[in-house]
Short mmCIF file of C-alpha atoms in Angstrom, two decimals:
data_model
loop_
_atom_site.label_atom_id
_atom_site.label_comp_id
_atom_site.label_asym_id
_atom_site.label_seq_id
_atom_site.Cartn_x
_atom_site.Cartn_y
_atom_site.Cartn_z
CA MET A 1032 -8.37 4.10 22.58
CA ALA A 1033 -4.67 4.90 22.87
CA ILE A 1034 -3.48 8.39 22.03
CA ARG A 1035 -0.62 8.26 19.59
CA THR A 1036 2.10 10.80 19.08
CA PRO A 1037 2.26 11.67 15.37
CA LEU A 1038 5.31 10.23 13.62
CA ASN A 1039 7.97 12.82 12.97
CA ILE A 1040 11.11 11.89 11.05
CA GLU A 1041 12.74 15.11 12.21
CA ALA A 1042 12.63 13.80 15.79
CA VAL A 1043 14.63 10.71 14.80
CA ASN A 1044 18.39 10.54 15.13
CA LEU A 1045 19.20 9.25 11.63
CA ASP A 1046 22.66 8.16 12.81
CA ASN A 1047 21.09 5.78 15.35
CA GLU A 1048 20.11 2.59 13.53
CA ARG A 1049 17.80 1.43 16.36
CA GLU A 1050 15.88 4.72 16.34
CA LEU A 1051 15.59 4.63 12.58
CA ASP A 1052 14.40 1.00 12.61
CA ALA A 1053 11.84 1.83 15.32
CA PHE A 1054 10.58 4.75 13.24
CA HIS A 1055 10.22 2.55 10.15
CA GLU A 1056 8.34 -0.13 12.12
CA ALA A 1057 5.97 2.46 13.61
CA TRP A 1058 5.46 4.01 10.16
CA ILE A 1059 4.58 0.66 8.59
CA ASP A 1060 2.35 -0.30 11.53
CA SER A 1061 0.46 2.98 11.22
CA CYS A 1062 -0.73 1.96 7.74
CA GLU A 1063 -1.80 -1.60 8.57
CA ASP A 1064 -5.50 -0.85 9.17
CA LYS A 1065 -5.85 1.16 5.95
CA PHE A 1066 -4.02 -1.53 4.00
CA GLN A 1067 -6.35 -4.24 5.34
CA GLN A 1068 -9.45 -2.16 4.50
CA ASP A 1069 -8.22 -1.52 0.95
CA PHE A 1070 -7.28 -5.18 0.46
CA ARG A 1071 -10.71 -6.30 1.71
CA LYS A 1072 -12.40 -3.94 -0.75
CA LEU A 1073 -10.31 -5.23 -3.67
CA ARG A 1074 -11.28 -8.80 -2.75
CA GLU A 1075 -14.97 -7.85 -2.47
CA LEU A 1076 -14.82 -6.25 -5.91
CA GLY A 1077 -13.23 -9.41 -7.31
CA ILE A 1078 -10.10 -7.58 -8.41
CA VAL A 1079 -7.68 -9.72 -6.37
CA ASP A 1080 -7.86 -13.15 -4.76
CA ALA A 1081 -7.08 -14.02 -1.11
CA GLU A 1082 -3.34 -14.10 -1.88
CA GLY A 1083 -3.43 -10.69 -3.60
CA ARG A 1084 -3.09 -11.98 -7.16
CA GLN A 1085 -4.84 -9.78 -9.70
CA LEU A 1086 -7.95 -11.43 -11.13
CA LYS A 1087 -9.03 -8.80 -13.61
CA ALA A 1088 -7.84 -5.53 -15.03
CA VAL A 1089 -9.79 -2.66 -16.44
CA VAL A 1090 -8.54 -1.97 -19.95
CA PRO A 1091 -10.03 0.68 -22.25
CA GLU A 1092 -11.76 -0.76 -25.31
CA ASP A 1093 -9.28 0.81 -27.76
CA MET A 1094 -6.40 -0.98 -26.03
CA LEU A 1095 -8.05 -4.34 -26.71
CA ASP A 1096 -7.98 -3.71 -30.46
CA ALA A 1097 -4.88 -5.36 -31.99
CA GLN A 1098 -5.08 -2.90 -34.91
CA ALA A 1099 -5.12 0.20 -32.69
CA GLU A 1100 -2.43 2.83 -33.40
CA PHE A 1101 -0.89 4.44 -30.35
CA GLY A 1102 1.48 6.75 -32.21
CA GLY A 1103 4.70 4.91 -31.27
#
């Protein structure tokens, strides 16, 4: 297992576009595993399909009632 240095935006020279791009890439890469786990769970629950399209939404019963008054 590789030891990673925690990302620190304060260590990045914001005037250096290469450094900033490298930081953004590392930041996005650091979230990839969590994203994949969350996406897998949403698929297992039947909330999204393999392409990420929403299959169902949880809507409170009162919002399904066409006659409901929401005070607008």
